[in-house]
Short mmCIF file of C-alpha atoms in Angstrom, two decimals:
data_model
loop_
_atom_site.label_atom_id
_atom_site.label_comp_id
_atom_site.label_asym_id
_atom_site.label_seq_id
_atom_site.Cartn_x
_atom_site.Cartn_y
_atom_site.Cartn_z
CA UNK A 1269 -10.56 -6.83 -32.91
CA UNK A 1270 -8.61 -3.56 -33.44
CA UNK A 1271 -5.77 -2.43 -31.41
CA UNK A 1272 -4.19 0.64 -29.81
CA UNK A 1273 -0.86 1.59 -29.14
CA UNK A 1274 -0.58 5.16 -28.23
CA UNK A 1275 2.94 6.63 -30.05
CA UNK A 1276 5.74 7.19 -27.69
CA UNK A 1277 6.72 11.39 -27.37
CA UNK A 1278 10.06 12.92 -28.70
CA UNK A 1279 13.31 13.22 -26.69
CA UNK A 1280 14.45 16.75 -26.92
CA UNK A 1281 17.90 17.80 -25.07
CA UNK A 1282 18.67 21.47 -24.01
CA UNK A 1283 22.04 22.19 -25.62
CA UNK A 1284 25.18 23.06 -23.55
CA UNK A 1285 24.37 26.42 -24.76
CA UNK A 1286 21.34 27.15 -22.45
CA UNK A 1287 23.03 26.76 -19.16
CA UNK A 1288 24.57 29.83 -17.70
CA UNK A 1289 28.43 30.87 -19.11
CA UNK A 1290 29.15 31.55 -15.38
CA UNK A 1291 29.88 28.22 -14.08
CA UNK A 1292 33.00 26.27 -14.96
CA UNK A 1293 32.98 23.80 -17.92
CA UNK A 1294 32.71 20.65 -15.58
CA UNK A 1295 30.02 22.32 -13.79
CA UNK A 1296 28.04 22.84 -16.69
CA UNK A 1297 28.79 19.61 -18.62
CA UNK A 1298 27.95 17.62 -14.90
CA UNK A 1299 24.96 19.98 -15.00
CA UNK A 1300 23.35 19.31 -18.32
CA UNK A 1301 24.23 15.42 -18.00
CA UNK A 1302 22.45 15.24 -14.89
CA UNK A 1303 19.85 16.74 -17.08
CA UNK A 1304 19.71 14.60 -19.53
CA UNK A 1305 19.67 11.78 -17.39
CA UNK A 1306 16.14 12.78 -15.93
CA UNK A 1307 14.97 13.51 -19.54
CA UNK A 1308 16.00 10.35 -20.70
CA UNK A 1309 14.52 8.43 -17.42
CA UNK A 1310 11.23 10.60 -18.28
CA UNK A 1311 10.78 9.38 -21.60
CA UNK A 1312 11.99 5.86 -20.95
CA UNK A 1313 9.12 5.89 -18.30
CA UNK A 1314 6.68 6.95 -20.84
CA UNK A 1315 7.75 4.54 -23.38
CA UNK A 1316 6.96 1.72 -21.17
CA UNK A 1317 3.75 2.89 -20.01
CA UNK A 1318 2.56 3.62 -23.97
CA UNK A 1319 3.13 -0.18 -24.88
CA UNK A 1320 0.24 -1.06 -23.17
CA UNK A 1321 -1.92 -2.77 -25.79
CA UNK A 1322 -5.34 -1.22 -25.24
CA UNK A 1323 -8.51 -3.30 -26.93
CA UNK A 1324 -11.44 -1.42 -27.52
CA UNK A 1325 -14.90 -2.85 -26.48
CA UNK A 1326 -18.56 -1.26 -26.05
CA UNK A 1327 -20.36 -1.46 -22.28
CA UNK A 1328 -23.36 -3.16 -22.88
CA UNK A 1329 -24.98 -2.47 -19.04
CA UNK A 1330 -24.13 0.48 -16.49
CA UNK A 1331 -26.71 0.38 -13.73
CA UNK A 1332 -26.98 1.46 -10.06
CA UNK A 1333 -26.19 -0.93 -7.49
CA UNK A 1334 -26.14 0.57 -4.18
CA UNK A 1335 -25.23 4.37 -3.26
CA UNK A 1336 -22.46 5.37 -5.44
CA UNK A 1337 -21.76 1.72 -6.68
CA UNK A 1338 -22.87 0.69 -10.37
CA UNK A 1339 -22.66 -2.97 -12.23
CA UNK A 1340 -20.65 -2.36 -15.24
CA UNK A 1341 -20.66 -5.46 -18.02
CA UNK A 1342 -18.56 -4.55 -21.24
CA UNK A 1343 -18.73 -6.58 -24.11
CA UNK A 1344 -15.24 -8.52 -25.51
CA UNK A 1345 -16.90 -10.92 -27.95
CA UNK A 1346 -15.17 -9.01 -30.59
CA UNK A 1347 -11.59 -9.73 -28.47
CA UNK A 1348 -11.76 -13.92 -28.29
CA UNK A 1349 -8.24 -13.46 -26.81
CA UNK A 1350 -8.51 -11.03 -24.11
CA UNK A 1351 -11.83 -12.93 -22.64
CA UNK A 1352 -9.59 -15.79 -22.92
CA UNK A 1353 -7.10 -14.65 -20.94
CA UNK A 1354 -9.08 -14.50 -18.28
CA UNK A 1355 -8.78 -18.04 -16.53
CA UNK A 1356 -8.49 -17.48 -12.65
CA UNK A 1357 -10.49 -15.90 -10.04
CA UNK A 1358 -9.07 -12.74 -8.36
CA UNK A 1359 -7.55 -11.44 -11.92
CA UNK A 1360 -7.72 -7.28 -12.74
CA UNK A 1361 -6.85 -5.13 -15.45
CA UNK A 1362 -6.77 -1.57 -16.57
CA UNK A 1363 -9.82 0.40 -18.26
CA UNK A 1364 -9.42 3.53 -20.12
CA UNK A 1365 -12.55 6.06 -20.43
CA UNK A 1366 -12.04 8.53 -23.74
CA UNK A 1367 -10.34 12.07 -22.85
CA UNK A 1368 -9.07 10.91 -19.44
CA UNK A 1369 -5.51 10.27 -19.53
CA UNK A 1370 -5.25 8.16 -16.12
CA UNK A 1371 -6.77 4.76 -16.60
CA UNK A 1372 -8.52 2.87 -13.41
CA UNK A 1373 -7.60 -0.73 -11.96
CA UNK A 1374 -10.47 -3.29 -11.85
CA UNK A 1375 -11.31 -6.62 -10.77
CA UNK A 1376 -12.77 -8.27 -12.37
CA UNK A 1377 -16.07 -9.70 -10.71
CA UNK A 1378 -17.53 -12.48 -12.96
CA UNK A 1379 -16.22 -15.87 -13.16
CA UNK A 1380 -14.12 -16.84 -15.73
CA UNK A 1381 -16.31 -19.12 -17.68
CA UNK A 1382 -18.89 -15.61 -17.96
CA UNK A 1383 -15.92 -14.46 -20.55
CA UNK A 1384 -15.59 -17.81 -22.41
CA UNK A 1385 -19.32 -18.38 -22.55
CA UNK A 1386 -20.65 -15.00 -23.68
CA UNK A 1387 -17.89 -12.28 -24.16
CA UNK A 1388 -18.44 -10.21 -21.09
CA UNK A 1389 -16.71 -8.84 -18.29
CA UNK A 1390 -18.68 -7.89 -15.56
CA UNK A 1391 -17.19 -5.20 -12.40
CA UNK A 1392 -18.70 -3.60 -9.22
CA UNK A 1393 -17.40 0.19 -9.46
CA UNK A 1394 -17.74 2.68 -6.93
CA UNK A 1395 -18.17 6.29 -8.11
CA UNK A 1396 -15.72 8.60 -6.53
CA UNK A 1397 -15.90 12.51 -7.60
CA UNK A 1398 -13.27 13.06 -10.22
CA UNK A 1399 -11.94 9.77 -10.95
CA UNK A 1400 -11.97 7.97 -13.78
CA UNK A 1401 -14.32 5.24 -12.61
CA UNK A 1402 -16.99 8.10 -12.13
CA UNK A 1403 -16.00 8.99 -16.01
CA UNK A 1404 -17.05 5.07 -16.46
CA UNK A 1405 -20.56 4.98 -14.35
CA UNK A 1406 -21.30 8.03 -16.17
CA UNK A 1407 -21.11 6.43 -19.32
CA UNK A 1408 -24.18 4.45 -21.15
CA UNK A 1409 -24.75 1.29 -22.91
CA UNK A 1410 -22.84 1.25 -26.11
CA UNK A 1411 -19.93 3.93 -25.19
CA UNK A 1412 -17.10 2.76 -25.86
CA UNK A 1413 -13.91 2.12 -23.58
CA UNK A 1414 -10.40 0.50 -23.62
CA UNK A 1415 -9.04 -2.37 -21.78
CA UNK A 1416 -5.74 -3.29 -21.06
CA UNK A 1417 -4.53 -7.05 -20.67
CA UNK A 1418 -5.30 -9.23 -18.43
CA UNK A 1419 -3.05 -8.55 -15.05
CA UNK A 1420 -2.70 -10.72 -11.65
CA UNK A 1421 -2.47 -14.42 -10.67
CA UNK A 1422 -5.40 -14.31 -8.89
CA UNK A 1423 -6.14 -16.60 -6.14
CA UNK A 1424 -3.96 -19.65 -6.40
CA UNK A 1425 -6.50 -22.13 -4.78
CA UNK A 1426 -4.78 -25.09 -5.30
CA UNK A 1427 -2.84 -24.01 -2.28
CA UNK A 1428 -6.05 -24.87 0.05
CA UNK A 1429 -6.78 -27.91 -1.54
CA UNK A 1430 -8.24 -30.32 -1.50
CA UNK A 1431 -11.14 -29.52 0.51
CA UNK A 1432 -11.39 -32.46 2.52
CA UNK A 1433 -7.62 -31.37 3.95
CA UNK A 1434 -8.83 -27.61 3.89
CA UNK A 1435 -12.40 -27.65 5.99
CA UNK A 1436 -12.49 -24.65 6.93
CA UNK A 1437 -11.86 -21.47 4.81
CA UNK A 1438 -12.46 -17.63 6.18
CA UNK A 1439 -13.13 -15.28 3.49
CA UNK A 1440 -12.64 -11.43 3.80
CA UNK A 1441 -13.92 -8.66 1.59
CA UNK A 1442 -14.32 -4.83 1.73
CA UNK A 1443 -16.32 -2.24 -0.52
CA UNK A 1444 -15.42 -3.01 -4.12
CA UNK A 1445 -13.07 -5.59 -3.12
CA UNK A 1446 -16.37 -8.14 -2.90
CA UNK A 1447 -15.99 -8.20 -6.86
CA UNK A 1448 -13.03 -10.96 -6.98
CA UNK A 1449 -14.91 -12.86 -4.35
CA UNK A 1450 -17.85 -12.91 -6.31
CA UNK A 1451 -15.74 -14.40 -8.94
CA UNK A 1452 -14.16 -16.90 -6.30
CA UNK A 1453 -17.64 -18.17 -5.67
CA UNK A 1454 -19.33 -18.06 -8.69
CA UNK A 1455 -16.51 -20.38 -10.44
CA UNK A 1456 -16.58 -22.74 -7.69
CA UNK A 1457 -13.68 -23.89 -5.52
CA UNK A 1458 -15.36 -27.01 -3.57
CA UNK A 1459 -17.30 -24.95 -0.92
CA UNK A 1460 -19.91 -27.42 -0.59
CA UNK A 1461 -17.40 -30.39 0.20
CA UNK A 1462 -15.96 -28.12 2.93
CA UNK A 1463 -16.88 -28.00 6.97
CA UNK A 1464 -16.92 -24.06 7.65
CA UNK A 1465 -16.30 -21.66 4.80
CA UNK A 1466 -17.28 -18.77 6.09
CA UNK A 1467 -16.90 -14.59 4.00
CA UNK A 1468 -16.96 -11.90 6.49
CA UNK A 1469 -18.13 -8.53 4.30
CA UNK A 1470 -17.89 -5.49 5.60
CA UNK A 1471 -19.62 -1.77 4.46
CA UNK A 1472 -20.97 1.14 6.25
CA UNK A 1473 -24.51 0.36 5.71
CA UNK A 1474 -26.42 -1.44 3.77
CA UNK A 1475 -27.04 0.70 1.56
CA UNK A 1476 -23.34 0.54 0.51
CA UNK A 1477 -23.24 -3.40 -0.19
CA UNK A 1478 -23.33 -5.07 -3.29
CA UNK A 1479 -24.81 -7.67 -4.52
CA UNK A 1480 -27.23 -8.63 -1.83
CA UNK A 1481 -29.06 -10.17 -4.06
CA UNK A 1482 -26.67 -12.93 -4.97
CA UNK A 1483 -26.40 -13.81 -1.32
CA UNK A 1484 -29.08 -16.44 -1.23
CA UNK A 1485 -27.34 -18.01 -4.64
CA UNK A 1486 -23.99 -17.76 -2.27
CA UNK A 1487 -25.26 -19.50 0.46
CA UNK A 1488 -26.53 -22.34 -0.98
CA UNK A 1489 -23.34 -22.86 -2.81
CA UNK A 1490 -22.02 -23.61 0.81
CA UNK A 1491 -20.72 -20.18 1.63
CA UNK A 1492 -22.11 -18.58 4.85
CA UNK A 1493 -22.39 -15.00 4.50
CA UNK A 1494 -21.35 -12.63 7.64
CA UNK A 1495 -22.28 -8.90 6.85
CA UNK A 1496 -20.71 -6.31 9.00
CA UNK A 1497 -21.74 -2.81 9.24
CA UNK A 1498 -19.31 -0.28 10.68
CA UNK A 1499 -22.11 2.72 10.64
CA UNK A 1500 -24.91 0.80 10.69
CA UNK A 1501 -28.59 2.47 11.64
CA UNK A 1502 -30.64 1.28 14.39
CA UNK A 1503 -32.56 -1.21 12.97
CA UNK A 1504 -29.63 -3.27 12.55
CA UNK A 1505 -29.39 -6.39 14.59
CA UNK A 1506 -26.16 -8.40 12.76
CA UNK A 1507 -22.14 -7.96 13.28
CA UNK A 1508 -20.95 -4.38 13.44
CA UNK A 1509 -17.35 -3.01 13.36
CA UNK A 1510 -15.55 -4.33 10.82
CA UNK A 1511 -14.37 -7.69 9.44
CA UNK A 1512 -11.61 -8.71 11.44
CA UNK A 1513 -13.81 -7.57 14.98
CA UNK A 1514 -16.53 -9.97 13.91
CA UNK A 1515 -13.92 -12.53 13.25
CA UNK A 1516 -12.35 -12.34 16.24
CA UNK A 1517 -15.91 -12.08 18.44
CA UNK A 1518 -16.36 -15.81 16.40
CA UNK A 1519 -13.27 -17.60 16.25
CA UNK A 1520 -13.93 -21.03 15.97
CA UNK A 1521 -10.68 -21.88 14.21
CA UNK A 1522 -10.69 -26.15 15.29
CA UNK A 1523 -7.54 -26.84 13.04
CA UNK A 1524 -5.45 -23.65 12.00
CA UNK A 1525 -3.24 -25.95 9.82
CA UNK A 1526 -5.98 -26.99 8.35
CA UNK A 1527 -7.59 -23.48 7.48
CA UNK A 1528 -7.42 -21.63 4.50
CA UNK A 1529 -7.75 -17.93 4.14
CA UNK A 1530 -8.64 -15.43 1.07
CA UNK A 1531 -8.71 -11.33 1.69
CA UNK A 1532 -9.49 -9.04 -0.99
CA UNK A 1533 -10.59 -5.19 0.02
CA UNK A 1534 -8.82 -2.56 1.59
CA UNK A 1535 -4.99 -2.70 2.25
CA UNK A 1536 -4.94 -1.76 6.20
CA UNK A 1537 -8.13 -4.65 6.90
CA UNK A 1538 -5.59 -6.95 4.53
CA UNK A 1539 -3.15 -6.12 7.05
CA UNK A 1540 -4.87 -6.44 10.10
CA UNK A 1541 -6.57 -9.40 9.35
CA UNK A 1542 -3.17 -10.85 8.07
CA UNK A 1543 -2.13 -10.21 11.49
CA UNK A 1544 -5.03 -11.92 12.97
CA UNK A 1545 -4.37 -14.84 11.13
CA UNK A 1546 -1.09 -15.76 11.88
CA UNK A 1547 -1.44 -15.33 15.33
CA UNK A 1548 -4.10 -17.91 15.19
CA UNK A 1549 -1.31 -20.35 13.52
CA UNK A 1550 -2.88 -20.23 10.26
CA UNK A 1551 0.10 -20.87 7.48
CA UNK A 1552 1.21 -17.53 5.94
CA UNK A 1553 0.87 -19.40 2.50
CA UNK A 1554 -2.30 -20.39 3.04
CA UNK A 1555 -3.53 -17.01 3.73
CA UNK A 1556 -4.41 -15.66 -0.16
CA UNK A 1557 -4.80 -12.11 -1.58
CA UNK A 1558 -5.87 -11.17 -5.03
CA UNK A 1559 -2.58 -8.85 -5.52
#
Protein backbone atom coordinates (compact mmCIF):
# COMPACT_ATOMS: atom_id res chain seq x y z
CA UNK A 1 0.00 0.00 0.00
CA UNK A 2 1.60 3.37 -0.92
CA UNK A 3 0.72 6.62 0.56
CA UNK A 4 0.17 10.29 -0.24
CA UNK A 5 0.69 13.28 1.55
CA UNK A 6 0.47 16.27 -0.61
CA UNK A 7 3.47 18.95 0.68
CA UNK A 8 2.19 21.87 2.57
CA UNK A 9 2.83 25.56 0.40
CA UNK A 10 5.33 28.32 1.58
CA UNK A 11 4.47 31.23 3.92
CA UNK A 12 5.58 34.37 2.27
CA UNK A 13 5.04 37.89 4.23
CA UNK A 14 4.84 41.30 2.37
CA UNK A 15 7.49 43.42 4.08
CA UNK A 16 6.62 46.68 5.97
CA UNK A 17 8.04 48.16 2.92
CA UNK A 18 5.06 47.49 0.53
CA UNK A 19 2.42 49.34 2.39
CA UNK A 20 1.98 52.95 1.53
CA UNK A 21 4.64 55.66 3.41
CA UNK A 22 1.46 57.79 3.88
CA UNK A 23 -0.06 56.32 6.86
CA UNK A 24 1.41 56.63 10.33
CA UNK A 25 3.80 53.93 11.68
CA UNK A 26 1.03 52.27 13.93
CA UNK A 27 -1.21 52.34 11.06
CA UNK A 28 1.00 50.52 8.96
CA UNK A 29 2.54 48.09 11.50
CA UNK A 30 -1.51 47.35 12.70
CA UNK A 31 -1.96 47.09 8.93
CA UNK A 32 0.57 44.54 7.85
CA UNK A 33 -0.06 42.46 11.20
CA UNK A 34 -3.55 42.19 10.42
CA UNK A 35 -2.05 40.91 7.27
CA UNK A 36 -0.12 38.53 8.37
CA UNK A 37 -2.58 37.19 10.54
CA UNK A 38 -4.87 36.14 7.50
CA UNK A 39 -1.71 34.77 5.74
CA UNK A 40 -0.80 32.81 8.52
CA UNK A 41 -4.62 31.57 9.16
CA UNK A 42 -4.48 30.75 5.22
CA UNK A 43 -1.68 28.54 5.35
CA UNK A 44 -2.47 27.02 8.73
CA UNK A 45 -5.82 26.08 6.96
CA UNK A 46 -4.01 24.48 4.20
CA UNK A 47 -1.67 22.64 6.33
CA UNK A 48 -4.42 20.85 7.97
CA UNK A 49 -6.31 20.02 5.01
CA UNK A 50 -2.83 18.52 3.19
CA UNK A 51 -2.38 15.91 6.12
CA UNK A 52 -5.00 14.01 4.86
CA UNK A 53 -3.45 10.60 4.20
CA UNK A 54 -4.77 9.71 0.75
CA UNK A 55 -4.46 5.69 -0.28
CA UNK A 56 -4.50 4.99 -3.73
CA UNK A 57 -6.75 2.13 -5.10
CA UNK A 58 -8.01 1.08 -8.76
CA UNK A 59 -12.13 1.00 -9.47
CA UNK A 60 -12.73 -2.28 -10.51
CA UNK A 61 -16.73 -1.60 -11.69
CA UNK A 62 -18.42 1.84 -12.83
CA UNK A 63 -21.80 1.02 -14.29
CA UNK A 64 -25.17 2.78 -14.80
CA UNK A 65 -27.72 2.42 -12.28
CA UNK A 66 -30.59 4.56 -12.90
CA UNK A 67 -30.59 8.11 -14.77
CA UNK A 68 -27.54 9.87 -13.73
CA UNK A 69 -26.73 7.34 -10.86
CA UNK A 70 -23.75 4.73 -11.37
CA UNK A 71 -22.51 1.69 -8.91
CA UNK A 72 -18.98 2.42 -8.24
CA UNK A 73 -16.85 -0.66 -6.42
CA UNK A 74 -13.04 0.29 -5.93
CA UNK A 75 -10.71 -2.18 -4.98
CA UNK A 76 -8.63 -1.79 -1.31
CA UNK A 77 -7.21 -5.31 -1.12
CA UNK A 78 -3.91 -3.71 -1.52
CA UNK A 79 -4.93 -1.28 1.79
CA UNK A 80 -5.80 -4.29 4.58
CA UNK A 81 -6.06 -1.27 6.94
CA UNK A 82 -8.30 1.14 5.39
CA UNK A 83 -10.99 -1.83 4.50
CA UNK A 84 -10.49 -2.53 8.04
CA UNK A 85 -11.42 0.49 9.26
CA UNK A 86 -14.50 0.19 8.05
CA UNK A 87 -16.60 -1.56 10.91
CA UNK A 88 -20.07 0.25 11.19
CA UNK A 89 -22.89 0.93 8.97
CA UNK A 90 -23.55 4.60 7.99
CA UNK A 91 -19.55 5.35 7.77
CA UNK A 92 -18.19 7.92 4.68
CA UNK A 93 -15.04 9.12 3.50
CA UNK A 94 -13.41 11.33 0.97
CA UNK A 95 -12.44 10.25 -2.77
CA UNK A 96 -10.08 12.12 -4.85
CA UNK A 97 -10.35 11.83 -8.87
CA UNK A 98 -6.69 12.84 -10.60
CA UNK A 99 -6.47 16.70 -11.73
CA UNK A 100 -9.48 17.77 -9.62
CA UNK A 101 -8.42 19.54 -6.65
CA UNK A 102 -11.87 19.31 -4.60
CA UNK A 103 -12.40 15.79 -3.40
CA UNK A 104 -16.22 14.37 -2.98
CA UNK A 105 -17.87 12.87 0.33
CA UNK A 106 -19.24 9.28 0.06
CA UNK A 107 -21.02 6.74 1.88
CA UNK A 108 -20.21 4.15 1.80
CA UNK A 109 -22.99 1.57 0.62
CA UNK A 110 -21.74 -2.02 1.24
CA UNK A 111 -21.69 -3.65 4.49
CA UNK A 112 -18.78 -3.83 6.37
CA UNK A 113 -17.96 -7.45 6.15
CA UNK A 114 -17.94 -6.69 1.85
CA UNK A 115 -14.43 -4.83 2.88
CA UNK A 116 -13.09 -7.58 5.21
CA UNK A 117 -14.18 -10.39 2.93
CA UNK A 118 -13.00 -9.19 -0.49
CA UNK A 119 -11.29 -5.68 -0.45
CA UNK A 120 -14.03 -3.59 -1.92
CA UNK A 121 -15.92 -0.64 -1.31
CA UNK A 122 -18.94 -0.34 -3.05
CA UNK A 123 -21.04 3.51 -3.48
CA UNK A 124 -24.24 4.71 -5.30
CA UNK A 125 -23.04 8.12 -7.01
CA UNK A 126 -25.13 10.48 -8.68
CA UNK A 127 -23.60 12.38 -11.62
CA UNK A 128 -23.98 16.07 -11.28
CA UNK A 129 -22.43 18.37 -14.23
CA UNK A 130 -19.08 19.59 -13.03
CA UNK A 131 -18.51 17.86 -9.90
CA UNK A 132 -16.13 15.68 -9.01
CA UNK A 133 -18.36 12.63 -8.66
CA UNK A 134 -19.18 13.12 -12.48
CA UNK A 135 -15.09 13.14 -12.85
CA UNK A 136 -15.59 9.56 -10.94
CA UNK A 137 -18.65 7.95 -13.14
CA UNK A 138 -16.69 9.06 -15.99
CA UNK A 139 -13.91 7.04 -15.11
CA UNK A 140 -13.43 3.12 -16.15
CA UNK A 141 -12.44 -0.03 -14.58
CA UNK A 142 -8.86 0.12 -13.55
CA UNK A 143 -8.42 4.15 -13.22
CA UNK A 144 -7.12 4.90 -10.47
CA UNK A 145 -8.40 7.19 -7.49
CA UNK A 146 -7.56 8.24 -3.87
CA UNK A 147 -9.32 7.67 -0.71
CA UNK A 148 -9.14 9.33 2.37
CA UNK A 149 -9.73 7.57 5.88
CA UNK A 150 -12.40 6.25 7.10
CA UNK A 151 -14.79 9.23 8.62
CA UNK A 152 -18.22 9.01 10.77
CA UNK A 153 -19.65 6.85 13.60
CA UNK A 154 -22.19 5.64 11.64
CA UNK A 155 -25.35 4.43 13.01
CA UNK A 156 -24.92 3.58 16.64
CA UNK A 157 -27.60 0.73 16.73
CA UNK A 158 -27.05 -0.43 19.94
CA UNK A 159 -29.14 2.51 20.93
CA UNK A 160 -32.43 0.63 19.50
CA UNK A 161 -31.63 -2.49 20.89
CA UNK A 162 -32.47 -5.11 21.52
CA UNK A 163 -35.13 -5.73 19.13
CA UNK A 164 -37.54 -7.32 21.21
CA UNK A 165 -37.57 -3.71 23.32
CA UNK A 166 -37.31 -1.85 19.85
CA UNK A 167 -40.37 -3.46 17.58
CA UNK A 168 -40.82 -1.09 15.54
CA UNK A 169 -38.13 0.87 13.56
CA UNK A 170 -39.01 3.65 10.64
CA UNK A 171 -36.32 4.02 8.22
CA UNK A 172 -35.86 7.16 5.95
CA UNK A 173 -33.75 7.60 2.86
CA UNK A 174 -33.40 10.10 -0.05
CA UNK A 175 -31.50 9.94 -3.53
CA UNK A 176 -27.95 8.82 -2.77
CA UNK A 177 -28.59 8.80 0.80
CA UNK A 178 -30.19 4.98 0.24
CA UNK A 179 -26.35 3.92 0.09
CA UNK A 180 -25.78 3.80 4.10
CA UNK A 181 -29.11 2.11 4.37
CA UNK A 182 -28.16 -0.41 2.08
CA UNK A 183 -25.28 -0.97 4.31
CA UNK A 184 -27.67 -0.89 7.47
CA UNK A 185 -29.52 -3.79 5.94
CA UNK A 186 -27.17 -5.74 4.30
CA UNK A 187 -25.03 -6.15 7.72
CA UNK A 188 -28.00 -6.99 9.61
CA UNK A 189 -29.35 -5.28 12.73
CA UNK A 190 -32.17 -7.93 13.91
CA UNK A 191 -34.93 -6.85 11.41
CA UNK A 192 -36.41 -10.14 11.29
CA UNK A 193 -36.86 -10.40 15.23
CA UNK A 194 -38.63 -7.01 15.00
CA UNK A 195 -42.69 -6.22 14.73
CA UNK A 196 -42.74 -3.24 12.07
CA UNK A 197 -39.50 -2.06 10.52
CA UNK A 198 -40.57 -0.23 7.97
CA UNK A 199 -37.83 2.30 5.11
CA UNK A 200 -39.78 4.95 3.50
CA UNK A 201 -37.55 5.89 0.08
CA UNK A 202 -38.23 8.62 -1.69
CA UNK A 203 -37.11 9.78 -5.64
CA UNK A 204 -38.75 11.56 -8.39
CA UNK A 205 -39.43 8.60 -10.44
CA UNK A 206 -38.46 5.50 -10.79
CA UNK A 207 -36.24 5.92 -12.97
CA UNK A 208 -34.15 7.81 -10.34
CA UNK A 209 -34.08 4.86 -7.62
CA UNK A 210 -31.44 2.64 -6.90
CA UNK A 211 -31.14 -0.52 -6.30
CA UNK A 212 -34.55 -1.87 -7.05
CA UNK A 213 -33.25 -4.84 -7.55
CA UNK A 214 -32.09 -5.56 -4.05
CA UNK A 215 -35.58 -4.85 -2.83
CA UNK A 216 -36.89 -8.37 -2.91
CA UNK A 217 -33.39 -9.48 -0.98
CA UNK A 218 -34.57 -6.42 1.51
CA UNK A 219 -37.79 -7.58 2.12
CA UNK A 220 -37.26 -10.85 3.01
CA UNK A 221 -34.65 -9.79 5.43
CA UNK A 222 -37.77 -8.33 7.32
CA UNK A 223 -37.63 -4.82 5.97
CA UNK A 224 -40.82 -3.55 4.24
CA UNK A 225 -40.03 -1.30 1.53
CA UNK A 226 -42.30 2.04 1.00
CA UNK A 227 -41.26 3.83 -2.33
CA UNK A 228 -42.40 7.33 -2.75
CA UNK A 229 -42.40 9.24 -5.86
CA UNK A 230 -42.63 13.01 -5.71
CA UNK A 231 -42.98 13.35 -9.80
CA UNK A 232 -44.17 10.25 -10.45
CA UNK A 233 -45.92 9.40 -14.13
CA UNK A 234 -49.31 8.15 -14.45
CA UNK A 235 -48.94 4.72 -14.27
CA UNK A 236 -47.97 4.99 -10.80
CA UNK A 237 -50.30 3.58 -8.24
CA UNK A 238 -47.91 3.62 -4.76
CA UNK A 239 -47.12 6.63 -2.13
CA UNK A 240 -46.35 9.96 -3.73
CA UNK A 241 -44.98 13.18 -2.12
CA UNK A 242 -42.25 12.57 -0.22
CA UNK A 243 -41.12 10.51 2.78
CA UNK A 244 -42.32 12.17 5.69
CA UNK A 245 -46.14 12.71 3.74
CA UNK A 246 -46.33 8.96 3.33
CA UNK A 247 -45.31 8.59 6.89
CA UNK A 248 -47.62 10.66 8.23
CA UNK A 249 -50.72 9.30 5.76
CA UNK A 250 -49.52 5.73 7.78
CA UNK A 251 -48.72 6.37 11.20
CA UNK A 252 -49.19 3.44 13.06
CA UNK A 253 -46.68 4.33 15.77
CA UNK A 254 -48.36 1.66 18.83
CA UNK A 255 -45.40 2.44 21.30
CA UNK A 256 -43.30 5.68 20.47
CA UNK A 257 -40.94 4.75 23.38
CA UNK A 258 -40.54 1.82 21.97
CA UNK A 259 -39.67 3.00 18.30
CA UNK A 260 -36.52 3.47 16.80
CA UNK A 261 -35.71 5.76 13.97
CA UNK A 262 -32.71 5.98 11.26
CA UNK A 263 -32.68 9.03 8.44
CA UNK A 264 -30.04 9.31 5.99
CA UNK A 265 -30.73 11.65 2.67
CA UNK A 266 -31.27 15.13 2.30
CA UNK A 267 -30.75 17.66 5.20
CA UNK A 268 -34.30 19.61 5.04
CA UNK A 269 -36.37 15.78 4.85
CA UNK A 270 -33.73 15.01 7.98
CA UNK A 271 -35.24 17.94 9.44
CA UNK A 272 -38.67 17.60 8.78
CA UNK A 273 -38.94 14.20 9.52
CA UNK A 274 -36.93 14.91 12.80
CA UNK A 275 -39.74 17.11 13.50
CA UNK A 276 -42.27 14.54 12.79
CA UNK A 277 -40.80 12.31 15.06
CA UNK A 278 -40.65 13.97 18.12
CA UNK A 279 -43.93 15.15 17.98
CA UNK A 280 -45.00 11.61 17.84
CA UNK A 281 -42.97 11.11 21.32
CA UNK A 282 -40.36 9.16 19.75
CA UNK A 283 -36.93 9.71 21.99
CA UNK A 284 -34.64 12.28 20.30
CA UNK A 285 -31.79 9.64 20.95
CA UNK A 286 -33.41 7.11 19.43
CA UNK A 287 -33.91 8.95 16.30
CA UNK A 288 -30.31 8.10 14.28
CA UNK A 289 -28.55 9.91 11.39
CA UNK A 290 -25.47 8.80 9.58
CA UNK A 291 -23.66 12.36 10.27
Amino acid sequence: MSLIISPSPSLTLHPLAHVSPSLSIPRRLHLNLRSSRRRLATVSAAVRQDTTVWTPAPLSEVEPAGESLFEVAIDVSDAPDLAASHTIAGQYLQLRVPDLPKPSFLSIASPPKLAAKHGVFEFLVKSVPGSTAEALCALKKGDVVELSPIMGNGFTIDLIEPPEKYGTVVIFATGTGISPIRSLIESGFDAGKRSDVRLYYGNRNLQTMGYQDRFKDWESSGVKIIPVLSQPDDSWTGETGYVQDAYSRAKQISDPLATGAILAGYKDMIEAVTSILLADGIPADKILRDY
